[in-house]
Amino acid sequence: MLYRGAGRQASLHIAISGGAEYDSQDPHEAPRERLHQLPGGDLLVAMDERLEEAYQDIIRRNAGEIEFHQAVREVLESLGPVLAKRPELAERKIIERICEPERQVIFRVVWQDDTGEVQVNRGFRVQFNSALGPYKGGLRFHPSVYLGIIKFLGFEQIFKNALTGLPIGGAKGGSDFDPKGRSDDEIMRFCQSFMLELYRHLGEYRDVPAGDIGVGTREIGWLFGQYKRITNQYESGVLTGKGLGWGGSLVRKEATGYGAVYFVNEMLKVRGDSFEGKTCVVSGSGNVAIYTIEKACQLGARVVACSDSDGYVYDEAGIDLDLLKQIKEVERRRISAYAERRGSTARFVPGGNVWEIPCDIAMPSATQNELNGRDAAKLVKNGCIAVGEGANMPTTPDGVRIFLDAGVSFGVGKAANAGGVATSALEMQQNASRDSWTFEYTEERLAQIMRDIHRTCYETAKEYGAPGNYVLGANIAGFIRVAEAMEAFGLI
Ligand code: NDP
């Protein structure tokens, strides 16, 4: 795993070009000359000369933001054939413009903990691209958050949102605030202080955040309450992921996990296969992981493992979803508690690497760079046929290459996990029309969107001479939609 554990204590383990490796306590402390080296450097795809030049410039101008470099590189590596076929898109520096956020806000968040001590955190909102609609993307509260992470997530979000076909631009935000071990009151006070600055940058037609790691319905409630209080208006469409009683949408909670499974199901259909009888491994045990497990089981799979940053649980009888939800959603405890309560079929492996478990389908659903080249090789050796990225950029570039070379159906995050933001856009539609749809109707809309995204990626990859390469298909299809809108607006 590239990035294990949580917080500043977590070790960032980077494989650099040439096979050498080093460990650093923190991305910010990595030696400057090495910062542009991405995990699995040897396996990076060579880029078209103009794109390489643009990429080198992006590295220079965004020094130290290694996750952002990685996300940009992955997209640019796909775009050579587009620029060859449609040179007009490269004409007015569209690449340079798309890689530069429209606006970046960084702010101080001051709050008092339960002992009365003053705490200072940093808040971020990167409004990356509004060519297709209001800025849209989640908020992440995690101690590892810094500008490079928010920018990588915001950049991914542009293309993901474009793939949904819905009218939403790309953004991301969050804070280095660590909710772990904090009381409900402390988290509420933090949310209120965070919104006291953020509110001025938001609006139903301007910027619409949602949740991400560390931000669920409870936090969205505190954020929405504070926004409502400051602005003195009930603007439901300003945040998504709301509770059902106050403007939320059915299926939003389930949407990212369900959507990822729908996407993998479409990839399996292309192979003449299905989830029925398959063994799955899911990483993480948060929102995305739980509803990935639920839908995979509904489609006939057996999910044998999931994890958190302390380790993984293996349950030979299949994960007991009711118990998992009770522990993670209700009691908010660590995953080890699952094994303690489950009995003899389950064991907890502290610090274990979940990708060592043999499976047919792997669904990384925790965080970025959690599945590296070694893990990918192991999964391939163990017979894995499909990977669906529920998380954002969970597979390192060398891992992606290994999967593609081995013929594994690889559902890249910006396509496979787009169901969450798509359903957020459906929540915005319901808010705008003062309506609420049924579970069945909303789920069918989500399923249709995921089928459409799959078809778009599949057909685009075929059109550009790389059949089955969903990474290329997603990057090209997303890019074209955004680039065409940007061109229409002139030089802004
Ligand atoms: P949650 O906070 O609900 O859950 C995150 C899970 O991942 C937890 O089990 C957590 O374990 C684990 N995790 C987080 N950080 C690390 C880390 N550094 N190392 C190891 N494990 C870690 O978040 P979500 O389920 O909402 O998000 C998971 C992923 O899915 C993220 O990449 C997010 O960006 C992506 N995503 C989420 C969407 C959504 O709708 N929520 C939409 C699209 C993508 P622990 O408790 O130990 O930290």
PDB file of N, CA, C and O in Angstrom, residues 3 36 100 125 180 197 209-210 228 250 327 366 368 385 401 419 422 478 482:
ATOM      1  N   TYR A   3      -0.026   4.458   0.752  1.00  0.00           N
ATOM      2  CA  TYR A   3      -0.256   5.383   1.842  1.00  0.00           C
ATOM      3  C   TYR A   3      -1.049   4.660   2.902  1.00  0.00           C
ATOM      4  O   TYR A   3      -2.228   4.432   2.776  1.00  0.00           O
ATOM      5  N   HIS A  36       8.577  15.252  -8.415  1.00  0.00           N
ATOM      6  CA  HIS A  36       7.851  14.995  -9.644  1.00  0.00           C
ATOM      7  C   HIS A  36       7.799  13.509  -9.988  1.00  0.00           C
ATOM      8  O   HIS A  36       7.180  13.107 -10.945  1.00  0.00           O
ATOM      9  N   GLU A 100      -5.499  24.544 -14.739  1.00  0.00           N
ATOM     10  CA  GLU A 100      -5.364  25.665 -13.799  1.00  0.00           C
ATOM     11  C   GLU A 100      -6.732  25.932 -13.161  1.00  0.00           C
ATOM     12  O   GLU A 100      -7.694  26.237 -13.856  1.00  0.00           O
ATOM     13  N   ARG A 125     -11.132  25.295  -0.560  1.00  0.00           N
ATOM     14  CA  ARG A 125     -12.120  25.032  -1.607  1.00  0.00           C
ATOM     15  C   ARG A 125     -11.462  25.393  -2.930  1.00  0.00           C
ATOM     16  O   ARG A 125     -11.036  26.554  -3.120  1.00  0.00           O
ATOM     17  N   LYS A 180     -11.470  12.024  13.941  1.00  0.00           N
ATOM     18  CA  LYS A 180     -11.314  10.818  14.766  1.00  0.00           C
ATOM     19  C   LYS A 180     -11.044  11.178  16.220  1.00  0.00           C
ATOM     20  O   LYS A 180     -10.158  11.975  16.514  1.00  0.00           O
ATOM     21  N   GLU A 197     -16.660  30.850   6.975  1.00  0.00           N
ATOM     22  CA  GLU A 197     -15.899  31.420   5.858  1.00  0.00           C
ATOM     23  C   GLU A 197     -16.410  30.904   4.515  1.00  0.00           C
ATOM     24  O   GLU A 197     -16.593  31.667   3.563  1.00  0.00           O
ATOM     25  N   PRO A 209     -21.189  21.991  -2.536  1.00  0.00           N
ATOM     26  CA  PRO A 209     -20.403  20.882  -1.963  1.00  0.00           C
ATOM     27  C   PRO A 209     -21.278  19.697  -1.537  1.00  0.00           C
ATOM     28  O   PRO A 209     -22.512  19.789  -1.470  1.00  0.00           O
ATOM     29  N   ALA A 210     -20.603  18.595  -1.224  1.00  0.00           N
ATOM     30  CA  ALA A 210     -21.245  17.386  -0.692  1.00  0.00           C
ATOM     31  C   ALA A 210     -20.258  16.769   0.288  1.00  0.00           C
ATOM     32  O   ALA A 210     -19.297  17.432   0.685  1.00  0.00           O
ATOM     33  N   LYS A 228     -27.678  28.122   6.491  1.00  0.00           N
ATOM     34  CA  LYS A 228     -29.050  28.638   6.589  1.00  0.00           C
ATOM     35  C   LYS A 228     -29.110  29.796   7.589  1.00  0.00           C
ATOM     36  O   LYS A 228     -29.742  30.829   7.354  1.00  0.00           O
ATOM     37  N   LEU A 250     -33.434  10.166  -1.691  1.00  0.00           N
ATOM     38  CA  LEU A 250     -33.278   8.729  -1.540  1.00  0.00           C
ATOM     39  C   LEU A 250     -32.180   8.284  -2.505  1.00  0.00           C
ATOM     40  O   LEU A 250     -31.989   8.890  -3.570  1.00  0.00           O
ATOM     41  N   ILE A 327     -21.851  -1.368  13.344  1.00  0.00           N
ATOM     42  CA  ILE A 327     -20.555  -0.953  13.911  1.00  0.00           C
ATOM     43  C   ILE A 327     -20.062   0.366  13.306  1.00  0.00           C
ATOM     44  O   ILE A 327     -19.595   1.247  14.019  1.00  0.00           O
ATOM     45  N   ALA A 366     -11.329   3.026  -0.355  1.00  0.00           N
ATOM     46  CA  ALA A 366     -10.880   3.763   0.839  1.00  0.00           C
ATOM     47  C   ALA A 366     -10.284   5.119   0.465  1.00  0.00           C
ATOM     48  O   ALA A 366     -10.870   6.168   0.740  1.00  0.00           O
ATOM     49  N   GLN A 368      -6.791   7.438  -1.898  1.00  0.00           N
ATOM     50  CA  GLN A 368      -5.865   7.467  -3.037  1.00  0.00           C
ATOM     51  C   GLN A 368      -4.616   6.621  -2.771  1.00  0.00           C
ATOM     52  O   GLN A 368      -4.161   6.520  -1.638  1.00  0.00           O
ATOM     53  N   ILE A 385     -10.340 -10.709 -12.103  1.00  0.00           N
ATOM     54  CA  ILE A 385     -10.709 -10.391 -13.494  1.00  0.00           C
ATOM     55  C   ILE A 385     -11.237  -8.964 -13.657  1.00  0.00           C
ATOM     56  O   ILE A 385     -11.304  -8.447 -14.762  1.00  0.00           O
ATOM     57  N   ARG A 401      -1.244   0.113 -14.939  1.00  0.00           N
ATOM     58  CA  ARG A 401      -0.605  -0.499 -16.121  1.00  0.00           C
ATOM     59  C   ARG A 401      -0.618  -2.020 -16.029  1.00  0.00           C
ATOM     60  O   ARG A 401      -0.893  -2.725 -16.991  1.00  0.00           O
ATOM     61  N   GLY A 419     -21.347   7.655  -9.733  1.00  0.00           N
ATOM     62  CA  GLY A 419     -22.746   7.532  -9.306  1.00  0.00           C
ATOM     63  C   GLY A 419     -23.081   8.448  -8.137  1.00  0.00           C
ATOM     64  O   GLY A 419     -24.235   8.891  -8.000  1.00  0.00           O
ATOM     65  N   ALA A 422     -23.496  11.966  -9.521  1.00  0.00           N
ATOM     66  CA  ALA A 422     -24.664  11.967 -10.411  1.00  0.00           C
ATOM     67  C   ALA A 422     -25.944  12.050  -9.570  1.00  0.00           C
ATOM     68  O   ALA A 422     -26.870  12.816  -9.882  1.00  0.00           O
ATOM     69  N   GLY A 478     -14.540  12.632 -21.165  1.00  0.00           N
ATOM     70  CA  GLY A 478     -14.741  13.733 -20.213  1.00  0.00           C
ATOM     71  C   GLY A 478     -14.091  15.014 -20.714  1.00  0.00           C
ATOM     72  O   GLY A 478     -14.685  16.102 -20.685  1.00  0.00           O
ATOM     73  N   VAL A 482     -15.824  18.893 -21.750  1.00  0.00           N
ATOM     74  CA  VAL A 482     -15.453  20.138 -21.063  1.00  0.00           C
ATOM     75  C   VAL A 482     -14.768  21.094 -22.034  1.00  0.00           C
ATOM     76  O   VAL A 482     -15.069  22.301 -22.063  1.00  0.00           O
TER      77      VAL A 482
END
